[in-house]
PDB file of C-alpha atoms in Angstrom:
ATOM      1  CA  ALA R1463      -0.928  69.071-219.421  1.00 80.00           C
ATOM      2  CA  GLU R1464      -2.257  70.744-216.213  1.00 79.00           C
ATOM      3  CA  PHE R1465       0.072  73.817-217.096  1.00 86.00           C
ATOM      4  CA  GLY R1466      -1.329  73.546-220.965  1.00 83.00           C
ATOM      5  CA  ILE R1467      -4.449  74.961-218.856  1.00 79.00           C
ATOM      6  CA  VAL R1468      -2.913  76.997-217.134  1.00 84.00           C
ATOM      7  CA  PHE R1469      -1.220  78.771-220.045  1.00 85.00           C
ATOM      8  CA  LEU R1470      -4.473  79.012-221.910  1.00 80.00           C
ATOM      9  CA  LEU R1471      -6.158  80.843-219.294  1.00 78.00           C
ATOM     10  CA  PHE R1472      -3.269  83.066-219.028  1.00 85.00           C
ATOM     11  CA  THR R1473      -3.777  83.891-223.069  1.00 82.00           C
ATOM     12  CA  ILE R1474      -8.035  84.344-222.422  1.00 75.00           C
ATOM     13  CA  GLY R1475      -7.215  86.629-219.834  1.00 78.00           C
ATOM     14  CA  LEU R1476      -4.937  88.672-222.627  1.00 81.00           C
ATOM     15  CA  ASN R1477      -7.697  89.065-224.573  1.00 72.00           C
ATOM     16  CA  PHE R1478     -10.166  89.912-221.778  1.00 66.00           C
ATOM     17  CA  SER R1479      -9.213  93.093-219.866  1.00 62.00           C
ATOM     18  CA  LEU R1480     -11.871  95.013-217.678  1.00 64.00           C
ATOM     19  CA  PRO R1481     -12.923  97.909-219.864  1.00 67.00           C
ATOM     20  CA  GLN R1482     -13.143  95.180-222.682  1.00 60.00           C
ATOM     21  CA  ILE R1483     -15.766  93.438-220.487  1.00 60.00           C
ATOM     22  CA  HIS R1484     -17.215  96.667-219.376  1.00 65.00           C
ATOM     23  CA  ALA R1485     -17.763  97.656-223.315  1.00 62.00           C
ATOM     24  CA  LEU R1486     -19.688  94.076-223.955  1.00 58.00           C
ATOM     25  CA  ARG R1487     -22.033  94.289-220.967  1.00 63.00           C
ATOM     26  CA  HIS R1488     -24.706  95.050-222.463  1.00 65.00           C
ATOM     27  CA  LEU R1489     -25.309  92.161-225.017  1.00 68.00           C
ATOM     28  CA  VAL R1490     -22.374  89.909-224.835  1.00 69.00           C
ATOM     29  CA  LEU R1491     -22.053  89.784-221.114  1.00 72.00           C
ATOM     30  CA  GLY R1492     -26.063  89.651-220.437  1.00 78.00           C
ATOM     31  CA  LEU R1493     -26.312  86.377-223.500  1.00 83.00           C
ATOM     32  CA  GLY R1494     -23.273  84.798-222.767  1.00 81.00           C
ATOM     33  CA  THR R1495     -24.081  84.889-218.559  1.00 82.00           C
ATOM     34  CA  ALA R1496     -27.656  83.732-218.950  1.00 86.00           C
ATOM     35  CA  GLN R1497     -26.455  81.130-221.203  1.00 88.00           C
ATOM     36  CA  VAL R1498     -23.934  79.430-219.268  1.00 89.00           C
ATOM     37  CA  ALA R1499     -26.239  79.563-216.180  1.00 89.00           C
ATOM     38  CA  LEU R1500     -29.234  78.162-217.777  1.00 91.00           C
ATOM     39  CA  THR R1501     -27.406  75.792-219.643  1.00 91.00           C
ATOM     40  CA  THR R1502     -25.664  74.775-216.465  1.00 91.00           C
ATOM     41  CA  THR R1503     -28.718  74.372-214.658  1.00 92.00           C
ATOM     42  CA  ALA R1504     -31.018  72.793-216.927  1.00 93.00           C
ATOM     43  CA  VAL R1505     -28.589  70.161-217.570  1.00 92.00           C
ATOM     44  CA  GLY R1506     -27.707  69.618-213.924  1.00 92.00           C
ATOM     45  CA  LEU R1507     -31.389  69.269-212.897  1.00 93.00           C
ATOM     46  CA  LEU R1508     -31.905  66.372-215.698  1.00 93.00           C
ATOM     47  CA  ALA R1509     -28.960  64.789-214.387  1.00 91.00           C
ATOM     48  CA  TRP R1510     -30.237  65.132-210.843  1.00 92.00           C
ATOM     49  CA  ALA R1511     -33.436  63.837-211.814  1.00 93.00           C
ATOM     50  CA  ALA R1512     -31.958  60.582-213.688  1.00 89.00           C
ATOM     51  CA  GLY R1513     -30.478  59.839-210.180  1.00 88.00           C
ATOM     52  CA  LEU R1514     -26.892  61.540-210.002  1.00 88.00           C
ATOM     53  CA  GLU R1515     -25.896  63.623-207.027  1.00 88.00           C
ATOM     54  CA  PRO R1516     -26.234  67.249-207.295  1.00 87.00           C
ATOM     55  CA  ALA R1517     -22.150  68.130-207.394  1.00 86.00           C
ATOM     56  CA  ALA R1518     -21.939  65.406-210.535  1.00 89.00           C
ATOM     57  CA  ALA R1519     -25.050  67.001-211.932  1.00 91.00           C
ATOM     58  CA  PHE R1520     -23.480  70.070-211.560  1.00 91.00           C
ATOM     59  CA  VAL R1521     -20.376  69.118-213.330  1.00 91.00           C
ATOM     60  CA  ILE R1522     -22.361  67.754-215.997  1.00 92.00           C
ATOM     61  CA  GLY R1523     -23.938  70.682-216.489  1.00 92.00           C
ATOM     62  CA  ALA R1524     -21.009  72.754-216.548  1.00 91.00           C
ATOM     63  CA  VAL R1525     -19.299  70.631-218.877  1.00 92.00           C
ATOM     64  CA  PHE R1526     -22.332  70.549-221.083  1.00 92.00           C
ATOM     65  CA  ALA R1527     -22.351  74.702-220.775  1.00 91.00           C
ATOM     66  CA  GLN R1528     -19.463  75.228-222.574  1.00 89.00           C
ATOM     67  CA  SER R1529     -18.674  75.281-226.745  1.00 88.00           C
ATOM     68  CA  SER R1530     -15.541  74.985-229.369  1.00 81.00           C
ATOM     69  CA  THR R1531     -15.086  78.635-230.424  1.00 74.00           C
ATOM     70  CA  THR R1532     -12.308  76.700-232.635  1.00 73.00           C
ATOM     71  CA  ILE R1533     -15.254  74.479-234.705  1.00 79.00           C
ATOM     72  CA  ILE R1534     -17.241  77.727-234.527  1.00 82.00           C
ATOM     73  CA  SER R1535     -14.917  79.765-236.462  1.00 75.00           C
ATOM     74  CA  LYS R1536     -13.181  77.448-238.966  1.00 77.00           C
ATOM     75  CA  GLN R1537     -16.844  76.258-239.618  1.00 82.00           C
ATOM     76  CA  LEU R1538     -17.909  80.024-240.014  1.00 82.00           C
ATOM     77  CA  ALA R1539     -15.039  80.721-242.136  1.00 77.00           C
ATOM     78  CA  GLU R1540     -15.123  77.888-244.437  1.00 82.00           C
ATOM     79  CA  LEU R1541     -19.038  78.959-245.058  1.00 84.00           C
ATOM     80  CA  SER R1542     -17.560  82.643-246.219  1.00 83.00           C
ATOM     81  CA  GLU R1543     -20.583  83.508-242.938  1.00 81.00           C
ATOM     82  CA  GLU R1544     -17.887  85.043-240.482  1.00 73.00           C
ATOM     83  CA  HIS R1545     -19.437  88.486-240.905  1.00 75.00           C
ATOM     84  CA  GLY R1546     -22.516  87.669-240.412  1.00 80.00           C
ATOM     85  CA  ARG R1547     -24.794  88.666-237.535  1.00 80.00           C
ATOM     86  CA  HIS R1548     -24.970  85.414-235.974  1.00 84.00           C
ATOM     87  CA  ALA R1549     -21.711  84.844-236.441  1.00 82.00           C
ATOM     88  CA  ARG R1550     -20.251  87.866-234.820  1.00 79.00           C
ATOM     89  CA  LEU R1551     -22.564  87.048-231.892  1.00 82.00           C
ATOM     90  CA  GLY R1552     -21.870  83.616-231.677  1.00 83.00           C
ATOM     91  CA  VAL R1553     -18.491  83.863-232.137  1.00 75.00           C
ATOM     92  CA  ALA R1554     -18.033  86.767-229.028  1.00 76.00           C
ATOM     93  CA  MET R1555     -20.599  83.986-226.770  1.00 81.00           C
ATOM     94  CA  SER R1556     -18.234  81.566-227.255  1.00 79.00           C
ATOM     95  CA  VAL R1557     -15.358  83.474-226.308  1.00 69.00           C
ATOM     96  CA  PHE R1558     -16.722  85.150-223.196  1.00 72.00           C
ATOM     97  CA  GLN R1559     -17.781  81.214-221.902  1.00 75.00           C
ATOM     98  CA  ASP R1560     -14.228  81.200-221.670  1.00 68.00           C
ATOM     99  CA  VAL R1561     -14.235  83.621-219.171  1.00 68.00           C
ATOM    100  CA  THR R1562     -17.551  82.494-216.994  1.00 71.00           C
ATOM    101  CA  ALA R1563     -15.797  79.045-216.857  1.00 73.00           C
ATOM    102  CA  VAL R1564     -13.121  80.535-214.754  1.00 73.00           C
ATOM    103  CA  PRO R1565     -15.600  80.578-211.721  1.00 79.00           C
ATOM    104  CA  PHE R1566     -16.423  76.706-212.553  1.00 83.00           C
ATOM    105  CA  VAL R1567     -12.442  76.361-211.864  1.00 78.00           C
ATOM    106  CA  VAL R1568     -12.969  77.474-208.313  1.00 76.00           C
ATOM    107  CA  VAL R1569     -15.975  75.992-207.346  1.00 81.00           C
ATOM    108  CA  ILE R1570     -15.386  72.519-208.368  1.00 82.00           C
ATOM    109  CA  PRO R1571     -12.678  71.639-206.119  1.00 78.00           C
ATOM    110  CA  VAL R1572     -14.713  72.818-203.590  1.00 77.00           C
ATOM    111  CA  LEU R1573     -17.300  70.872-204.200  1.00 79.00           C
ATOM    112  CA  ALA R1574     -15.209  68.143-203.537  1.00 71.00           C
ATOM    113  CA  ALA R1575     -13.294  69.009-200.670  1.00 69.00           C
ATOM    114  CA  ALA R1576     -16.806  70.202-198.772  1.00 62.00           C
ATOM    115  CA  SER R1577     -19.601  67.895-197.126  1.00 52.00           C
ATOM    116  CA  ALA R1578     -23.288  68.934-197.820  1.00 53.00           C
ATOM    117  CA  ALA R1579     -23.630  70.547-194.519  1.00 51.00           C
ATOM    118  CA  SER R1580     -20.414  72.534-194.748  1.00 60.00           C
ATOM    119  CA  LEU R1581     -21.114  73.589-198.514  1.00 63.00           C
ATOM    120  CA  GLY R1582     -22.691  77.171-198.282  1.00 67.00           C
ATOM    121  CA  GLY R1583     -19.554  78.276-196.284  1.00 72.00           C
ATOM    122  CA  ALA R1584     -16.929  76.508-198.011  1.00 67.00           C
ATOM    123  CA  LEU R1585     -18.396  78.175-201.535  1.00 68.00           C
ATOM    124  CA  ALA R1586     -18.519  81.384-199.340  1.00 75.00           C
ATOM    125  CA  TRP R1587     -15.061  81.375-197.959  1.00 76.00           C
ATOM    126  CA  ALA R1588     -14.087  79.947-201.552  1.00 72.00           C
ATOM    127  CA  LEU R1589     -15.250  83.228-203.498  1.00 73.00           C
ATOM    128  CA  ALA R1590     -13.758  84.883-200.378  1.00 80.00           C
ATOM    129  CA  LYS R1591     -10.159  83.894-201.736  1.00 77.00           C
ATOM    130  CA  ALA R1592     -11.057  84.166-205.057  1.00 74.00           C
ATOM    131  CA  ALA R1593     -11.408  88.211-203.963  1.00 78.00           C
ATOM    132  CA  LEU R1594      -8.520  88.127-202.008  1.00 79.00           C
ATOM    133  CA  ALA R1595      -6.623  86.741-204.861  1.00 77.00           C
ATOM    134  CA  PHE R1596      -7.918  89.270-207.626  1.00 75.00           C
ATOM    135  CA  VAL R1597      -7.018  91.680-205.242  1.00 78.00           C
ATOM    136  CA  LEU R1598      -2.991  90.681-204.658  1.00 75.00           C
ATOM    137  CA  VAL R1599      -2.736  89.590-208.303  1.00 72.00           C
ATOM    138  CA  PHE R1600      -4.862  92.455-210.110  1.00 71.00           C
ATOM    139  CA  TYR R1601      -3.974  95.321-207.895  1.00 76.00           C
ATOM    140  CA  LEU R1602      -0.534  94.992-207.153  1.00 76.00           C
ATOM    141  CA  GLY R1603       0.190  93.253-210.388  1.00 75.00           C
ATOM    142  CA  GLN R1604      -1.102  96.891-211.820  1.00 74.00           C
ATOM    143  CA  LYS R1605       1.741  98.778-209.852  1.00 81.00           C
ATOM    144  CA  LEU R1606       4.631  95.854-210.331  1.00 84.00           C
ATOM    145  CA  LEU R1607       4.365  94.563-213.973  1.00 83.00           C
ATOM    146  CA  ARG R1608       4.090  97.304-216.219  1.00 83.00           C
ATOM    147  CA  PRO R1609       7.493  99.264-214.976  1.00 88.00           C
ATOM    148  CA  LEU R1610       9.173  95.251-214.420  1.00 89.00           C
ATOM    149  CA  PHE R1611       8.250  94.735-218.251  1.00 88.00           C
ATOM    150  CA  HIS R1612       9.657  98.139-219.312  1.00 88.00           C
ATOM    151  CA  LEU R1613      12.792  97.295-217.166  1.00 91.00           C
ATOM    152  CA  VAL R1614      12.810  93.782-219.114  1.00 89.00           C
ATOM    153  CA  ALA R1615      12.477  95.676-222.541  1.00 87.00           C
ATOM    154  CA  ALA R1616      15.176  97.721-222.023  1.00 90.00           C
ATOM    155  CA  ARG R1617      17.510  94.934-222.010  1.00 91.00           C
ATOM    156  CA  ARG R1618      16.158  94.024-225.430  1.00 88.00           C
ATOM    157  CA  SER R1619      16.175  89.959-224.726  1.00 89.00           C
ATOM    158  CA  PRO R1620      14.221  87.615-225.882  1.00 88.00           C
ATOM    159  CA  GLU R1621      15.233  85.374-223.543  1.00 91.00           C
ATOM    160  CA  LEU R1622      15.251  87.630-220.284  1.00 92.00           C
ATOM    161  CA  LEU R1623      11.590  88.620-221.924  1.00 90.00           C
ATOM    162  CA  THR R1624      10.752  84.563-222.133  1.00 91.00           C
ATOM    163  CA  LEU R1625      11.745  83.796-218.939  1.00 93.00           C
ATOM    164  CA  THR R1626       9.651  87.260-217.370  1.00 92.00           C
ATOM    165  CA  VAL R1627       6.624  85.949-219.242  1.00 90.00           C
ATOM    166  CA  LEU R1628       6.819  82.272-217.428  1.00 91.00           C
ATOM    167  CA  PHE R1629       7.987  83.802-214.472  1.00 92.00           C
ATOM    168  CA  VAL R1630       4.698  86.243-213.697  1.00 89.00           C
ATOM    169  CA  SER R1631       2.148  83.655-214.754  1.00 88.00           C
ATOM    170  CA  LEU R1632       3.151  80.912-212.746  1.00 90.00           C
ATOM    171  CA  ALA R1633       3.781  83.191-209.827  1.00 89.00           C
ATOM    172  CA  ALA R1634       0.186  84.553-209.846  1.00 86.00           C
ATOM    173  CA  GLY R1635      -0.915  80.768-210.308  1.00 86.00           C
ATOM    174  CA  ALA R1636       1.342  79.624-207.520  1.00 88.00           C
ATOM    175  CA  THR R1637      -0.412  82.708-205.084  1.00 83.00           C
ATOM    176  CA  THR R1638      -3.738  81.582-205.754  1.00 80.00           C
ATOM    177  CA  GLN R1639      -2.642  77.709-205.558  1.00 81.00           C
ATOM    178  CA  SER R1640      -1.698  78.804-202.171  1.00 82.00           C
ATOM    179  CA  LEU R1641      -5.051  79.961-201.109  1.00 77.00           C
ATOM    180  CA  GLY R1642      -6.424  76.933-201.949  1.00 71.00           C
ATOM    181  CA  LEU R1643      -7.795  77.929-205.454  1.00 72.00           C
ATOM    182  CA  SER R1644      -6.366  76.851-209.127  1.00 73.00           C
ATOM    183  CA  MET R1645      -3.350  77.686-210.902  1.00 81.00           C
ATOM    184  CA  ALA R1646      -5.684  78.529-213.733  1.00 79.00           C
ATOM    185  CA  PHE R1647      -7.496  81.162-211.902  1.00 77.00           C
ATOM    186  CA  GLY R1648      -4.481  83.348-211.033  1.00 81.00           C
ATOM    187  CA  ALA R1649      -2.720  83.067-214.643  1.00 85.00           C
ATOM    188  CA  PHE R1650      -5.864  84.276-215.656  1.00 82.00           C
ATOM    189  CA  LEU R1651      -5.733  87.157-213.419  1.00 82.00           C
ATOM    190  CA  ALA R1652      -2.259  87.755-214.066  1.00 85.00           C
ATOM    191  CA  GLY R1653      -3.394  87.591-217.847  1.00 87.00           C
ATOM    192  CA  MET R1654      -5.717  90.588-217.811  1.00 81.00           C
ATOM    193  CA  VAL R1655      -3.441  92.672-216.023  1.00 82.00           C
ATOM    194  CA  LEU R1656      -0.898  92.441-218.857  1.00 85.00           C
ATOM    195  CA  GLY R1657      -3.995  92.498-221.184  1.00 81.00           C
ATOM    196  CA  GLU R1658      -4.229  96.296-220.411  1.00 77.00           C
ATOM    197  CA  THR R1659      -0.307  97.299-220.821  1.00 80.00           C
ATOM    198  CA  GLU R1660       1.112  97.921-223.829  1.00 83.00           C
ATOM    199  CA  PHE R1661       2.994  94.667-223.874  1.00 84.00           C
ATOM    200  CA  ARG R1662      -0.097  92.213-224.678  1.00 82.00           C
ATOM    201  CA  HIS R1663       0.806  90.972-228.172  1.00 85.00           C
ATOM    202  CA  LEU R1664       4.520  90.742-227.129  1.00 86.00           C
ATOM    203  CA  VAL R1665       3.534  88.824-224.218  1.00 87.00           C
ATOM    204  CA  GLU R1666       1.131  87.022-226.352  1.00 85.00           C
ATOM    205  CA  THR R1667       3.829  85.764-228.939  1.00 88.00           C
ATOM    206  CA  THR R1668       5.776  84.719-226.269  1.00 87.00           C
ATOM    207  CA  ILE R1669       3.688  82.502-224.562  1.00 86.00           C
ATOM    208  CA  ARG R1670       1.813  80.964-227.595  1.00 86.00           C
ATOM    209  CA  PRO R1671       4.492  78.059-228.274  1.00 88.00           C
ATOM    210  CA  PHE R1672       4.370  77.079-224.539  1.00 87.00           C
ATOM    211  CA  ARG R1673       0.644  77.163-224.431  1.00 84.00           C
ATOM    212  CA  ASP R1674       0.609  75.316-227.997  1.00 85.00           C
ATOM    213  CA  VAL R1675       2.513  72.475-226.662  1.00 90.00           C
ATOM    214  CA  LEU R1676       1.406  71.994-223.053  1.00 87.00           C
ATOM    215  CA  LEU R1677      -2.277  72.423-224.452  1.00 81.00           C
ATOM    216  CA  GLY R1678      -1.160  69.655-227.103  1.00 84.00           C
ATOM    217  CA  LEU R1679      -0.280  67.514-224.220  1.00 87.00           C
ATOM    218  CA  PHE R1680      -3.506  68.393-222.212  1.00 81.00           C
ATOM    219  CA  PHE R1681      -5.322  66.828-225.065  1.00 78.00           C
ATOM    220  CA  VAL R1682      -3.201  63.855-225.637  1.00 84.00           C
ATOM    221  CA  GLY R1683      -4.145  63.249-221.519  1.00 80.00           C
ATOM    222  CA  VAL R1684      -8.144  63.420-222.659  1.00 76.00           C
ATOM    223  CA  GLY R1685      -7.324  61.118-225.172  1.00 80.00           C
ATOM    224  CA  THR R1686      -5.876  58.481-222.934  1.00 81.00           C
ATOM    225  CA  LEU R1687      -9.033  59.293-220.054  1.00 77.00           C
ATOM    226  CA  ILE R1688     -11.014  57.552-223.658  1.00 80.00           C
ATOM    227  CA  ASP R1689     -11.102  53.952-223.133  1.00 81.00           C
ATOM    228  CA  PRO R1690     -12.180  52.395-226.776  1.00 84.00           C
ATOM    229  CA  ALA R1691     -13.282  49.230-225.236  1.00 85.00           C
ATOM    230  CA  ALA R1692     -15.750  51.176-222.532  1.00 83.00           C
ATOM    231  CA  VAL R1693     -16.900  53.436-225.891  1.00 83.00           C
ATOM    232  CA  ALA R1694     -18.418  50.211-227.681  1.00 85.00           C
ATOM    233  CA  ARG R1695     -20.521  49.688-224.303  1.00 89.00           C
ATOM    234  CA  ILE R1696     -21.666  52.752-223.773  1.00 90.00           C
ATOM    235  CA  TRP R1697     -22.155  54.560-227.461  1.00 89.00           C
ATOM    236  CA  HIS R1698     -26.008  54.972-226.807  1.00 92.00           C
ATOM    237  CA  TRP R1699     -25.832  56.752-224.071  1.00 92.00           C
ATOM    238  CA  GLY R1700     -23.300  59.058-225.460  1.00 91.00           C
ATOM    239  CA  LEU R1701     -25.641  59.586-228.420  1.00 93.00           C
ATOM    240  CA  LEU R1702     -28.256  60.323-226.149  1.00 93.00           C
ATOM    241  CA  GLY R1703     -26.117  62.993-224.113  1.00 92.00           C
ATOM    242  CA  ALA R1704     -25.135  64.345-227.265  1.00 93.00           C
ATOM    243  CA  ALA R1705     -28.474  64.921-228.016  1.00 93.00           C
ATOM    244  CA  VAL R1706     -29.433  66.467-225.035  1.00 91.00           C
ATOM    245  CA  LEU R1707     -26.474  68.787-225.152  1.00 92.00           C
ATOM    246  CA  LEU R1708     -26.926  69.911-228.655  1.00 93.00           C
ATOM    247  CA  LEU R1709     -31.396  70.465-228.444  1.00 93.00           C
ATOM    248  CA  VAL R1710     -30.949  71.904-224.697  1.00 92.00           C
ATOM    249  CA  LYS R1711     -28.371  74.600-225.598  1.00 92.00           C
ATOM    250  CA  GLY R1712     -29.535  75.404-229.166  1.00 92.00           C
ATOM    251  CA  THR R1713     -32.303  75.608-228.302  1.00 94.00           C
ATOM    252  CA  LEU R1714     -31.985  77.915-224.561  1.00 93.00           C
ATOM    253  CA  VAL R1715     -29.465  79.579-227.005  1.00 92.00           C
ATOM    254  CA  ALA R1716     -31.877  80.733-229.750  1.00 93.00           C
ATOM    255  CA  ALA R1717     -34.231  81.515-226.625  1.00 93.00           C
ATOM    256  CA  ILE R1718     -32.382  83.917-224.683  1.00 90.00           C
ATOM    257  CA  VAL R1719     -30.900  85.763-228.492  1.00 89.00           C
ATOM    258  CA  ARG R1720     -34.507  86.241-229.277  1.00 90.00           C
ATOM    259  CA  SER R1721     -35.735  87.516-226.034  1.00 89.00           C
ATOM    260  CA  ALA R1722     -32.830  90.406-226.366  1.00 83.00           C
ATOM    261  CA  GLY R1723     -35.370  91.231-229.881  1.00 84.00           C
ATOM    262  CA  ILE R1724     -32.820  89.936-232.044  1.00 85.00           C
ATOM    263  CA  ASP R1725     -35.003  87.900-235.334  1.00 88.00           C
ATOM    264  CA  MET R1726     -35.714  84.316-235.117  1.00 92.00           C
ATOM    265  CA  PRO R1727     -33.598  83.177-237.914  1.00 91.00           C
ATOM    266  CA  THR R1728     -30.313  84.837-236.408  1.00 89.00           C
ATOM    267  CA  ALA R1729     -31.096  83.795-233.266  1.00 91.00           C
ATOM    268  CA  TRP R1730     -31.807  79.561-234.512  1.00 93.00           C
ATOM    269  CA  ARG R1731     -28.257  80.264-236.172  1.00 91.00           C
ATOM    270  CA  THR R1732     -26.834  81.535-233.104  1.00 91.00           C
ATOM    271  CA  GLY R1733     -28.212  78.358-231.214  1.00 92.00           C
ATOM    272  CA  ALA R1734     -26.748  76.057-233.767  1.00 91.00           C
ATOM    273  CA  LEU R1735     -23.698  77.561-233.437  1.00 89.00           C
ATOM    274  CA  LEU R1736     -23.616  77.472-229.476  1.00 91.00           C
ATOM    275  CA  ALA R1737     -24.682  73.982-229.399  1.00 91.00           C
ATOM    276  CA  VAL R1738     -21.796  72.054-229.943  1.00 89.00           C
ATOM    277  CA  GLY R1739     -19.715  71.051-227.376  1.00 88.00           C
ATOM    278  CA  GLY R1740     -16.573  72.486-226.301  1.00 83.00           C
ATOM    279  CA  GLU R1741     -12.827  72.064-225.532  1.00 78.00           C
ATOM    280  CA  PHE R1742     -12.788  73.638-222.562  1.00 80.00           C
ATOM    281  CA  GLY R1743     -15.889  71.447-220.923  1.00 86.00           C
ATOM    282  CA  PHE R1744     -12.759  68.389-221.149  1.00 85.00           C
ATOM    283  CA  ALA R1745     -11.111  70.924-218.663  1.00 82.00           C
ATOM    284  CA  LEU R1746     -13.486  70.989-216.820  1.00 86.00           C
ATOM    285  CA  LEU R1747     -14.722  67.606-216.730  1.00 88.00           C
ATOM    286  CA  SER R1748     -11.204  66.442-216.185  1.00 84.00           C
ATOM    287  CA  LEU R1749     -10.891  68.652-212.952  1.00 83.00           C
ATOM    288  CA  GLY R1750     -14.257  66.583-211.770  1.00 87.00           C
ATOM    289  CA  LEU R1751     -12.611  63.535-212.291  1.00 86.00           C
ATOM    290  CA  GLY R1752      -9.525  64.530-210.552  1.00 82.00           C
ATOM    291  CA  SER R1753     -12.013  65.693-207.519  1.00 80.00           C
ATOM    292  CA  ARG R1754     -14.023  62.246-207.497  1.00 83.00           C
ATOM    293  CA  LEU R1755     -17.072  64.028-208.274  1.00 85.00           C
ATOM    294  CA  LEU R1756     -17.522  61.689-211.011  1.00 87.00           C
ATOM    295  CA  ASP R1757     -16.703  58.242-211.556  1.00 86.00           C
ATOM    296  CA  GLU R1758     -15.355  56.408-214.300  1.00 85.00           C
ATOM    297  CA  ALA R1759     -18.011  54.991-216.153  1.00 87.00           C
ATOM    298  CA  LEU R1760     -19.816  58.070-215.985  1.00 90.00           C
ATOM    299  CA  GLY R1761     -16.858  60.214-216.881  1.00 89.00           C
ATOM    300  CA  GLN R1762     -16.805  57.963-220.004  1.00 90.00           C
ATOM    301  CA  ILE R1763     -20.678  58.828-221.012  1.00 91.00           C
ATOM    302  CA  VAL R1764     -19.962  62.590-220.570  1.00 92.00           C
ATOM    303  CA  LEU R1765     -16.605  62.547-222.312  1.00 90.00           C
ATOM    304  CA  THR R1766     -18.300  60.762-225.521  1.00 91.00           C
ATOM    305  CA  SER R1767     -21.396  63.055-225.844  1.00 92.00           C
ATOM    306  CA  VAL R1768     -19.196  65.686-226.261  1.00 91.00           C
ATOM    307  CA  LEU R1769     -17.198  64.351-228.572  1.00 88.00           C
ATOM    308  CA  PHE R1770     -20.413  63.514-230.415  1.00 90.00           C
ATOM    309  CA  SER R1771     -21.666  66.960-230.245  1.00 90.00           C
ATOM    310  CA  MET R1772     -18.363  68.137-231.765  1.00 86.00           C
ATOM    311  CA  VAL R1773     -18.566  65.521-234.724  1.00 86.00           C
ATOM    312  CA  ALA R1774     -22.244  66.705-235.661  1.00 88.00           C
ATOM    313  CA  GLY R1775     -21.254  70.265-234.983  1.00 84.00           C
ATOM    314  CA  PRO R1776     -20.306  71.099-237.918  1.00 84.00           C
ATOM    315  CA  VAL R1777     -23.033  69.262-239.559  1.00 87.00           C
ATOM    316  CA  LEU R1778     -25.508  71.091-237.658  1.00 86.00           C
ATOM    317  CA  ILE R1779     -23.942  74.824-238.266  1.00 85.00           C
TER     318      ILE R1779
END
């Protein structure tokens, strides 16, 4: 299940090379970053005010900040609205959220390991290690991976290509894991390197079956976290959490988009699109539970809230 997230981030990296991020910097980069930062802050402050520990409140804010690209895209296609301005903006921002989730993948394990007194130093050290991993994987990878894949392609062996893609993604993950970061972060960097080569589509086609099967196992793993007996006891808290998620995020997104000079109807429709919870929130939630930043009872409430919001999402859209 953990490798499902590794390969998911690898494919996200394939589709987000540095030139693409640079090209989107004026609109999607600013709006997407503001949405994730403000939602995390607003929900985190609400959770903290409700009496939760700051680290647990931060994880809940990060989980609620994610949106479901799958639900958004499918619903827009069913409504034949995928070419509308709100649709293009909403999908672009939801895809960009996957990239902004990468810092959370770095920070959440650090929150669990560091005490309150040493938190600042631990975060700074984690960011320094992330920068070192970026240099190791990205710049060394640029010099090594293109010649390697030219060599592999010349052999015309699908099996060798598959093994090479698996080796590169897992070796990059092992590099970041050895630095005390997550494997998923290294896989994301390796994907970004290969996303700038002519082998991007070939690599994506090769890795997709592994990603889909292992990501399926990840969602099975998420399903095993759900205790039906607990849901029967906490459904009202789940509904409250879903309402907070939908209202806070939808309103914030609408305000951010409106502040960028976009008309009010488009702003509110974009807010409705992005209000729904997302699959990547489950990955961050599992990180928080695995790091023991959240207890099981609180994890059930957060999980139920995200699920309820995903059920309400299509209706809202």
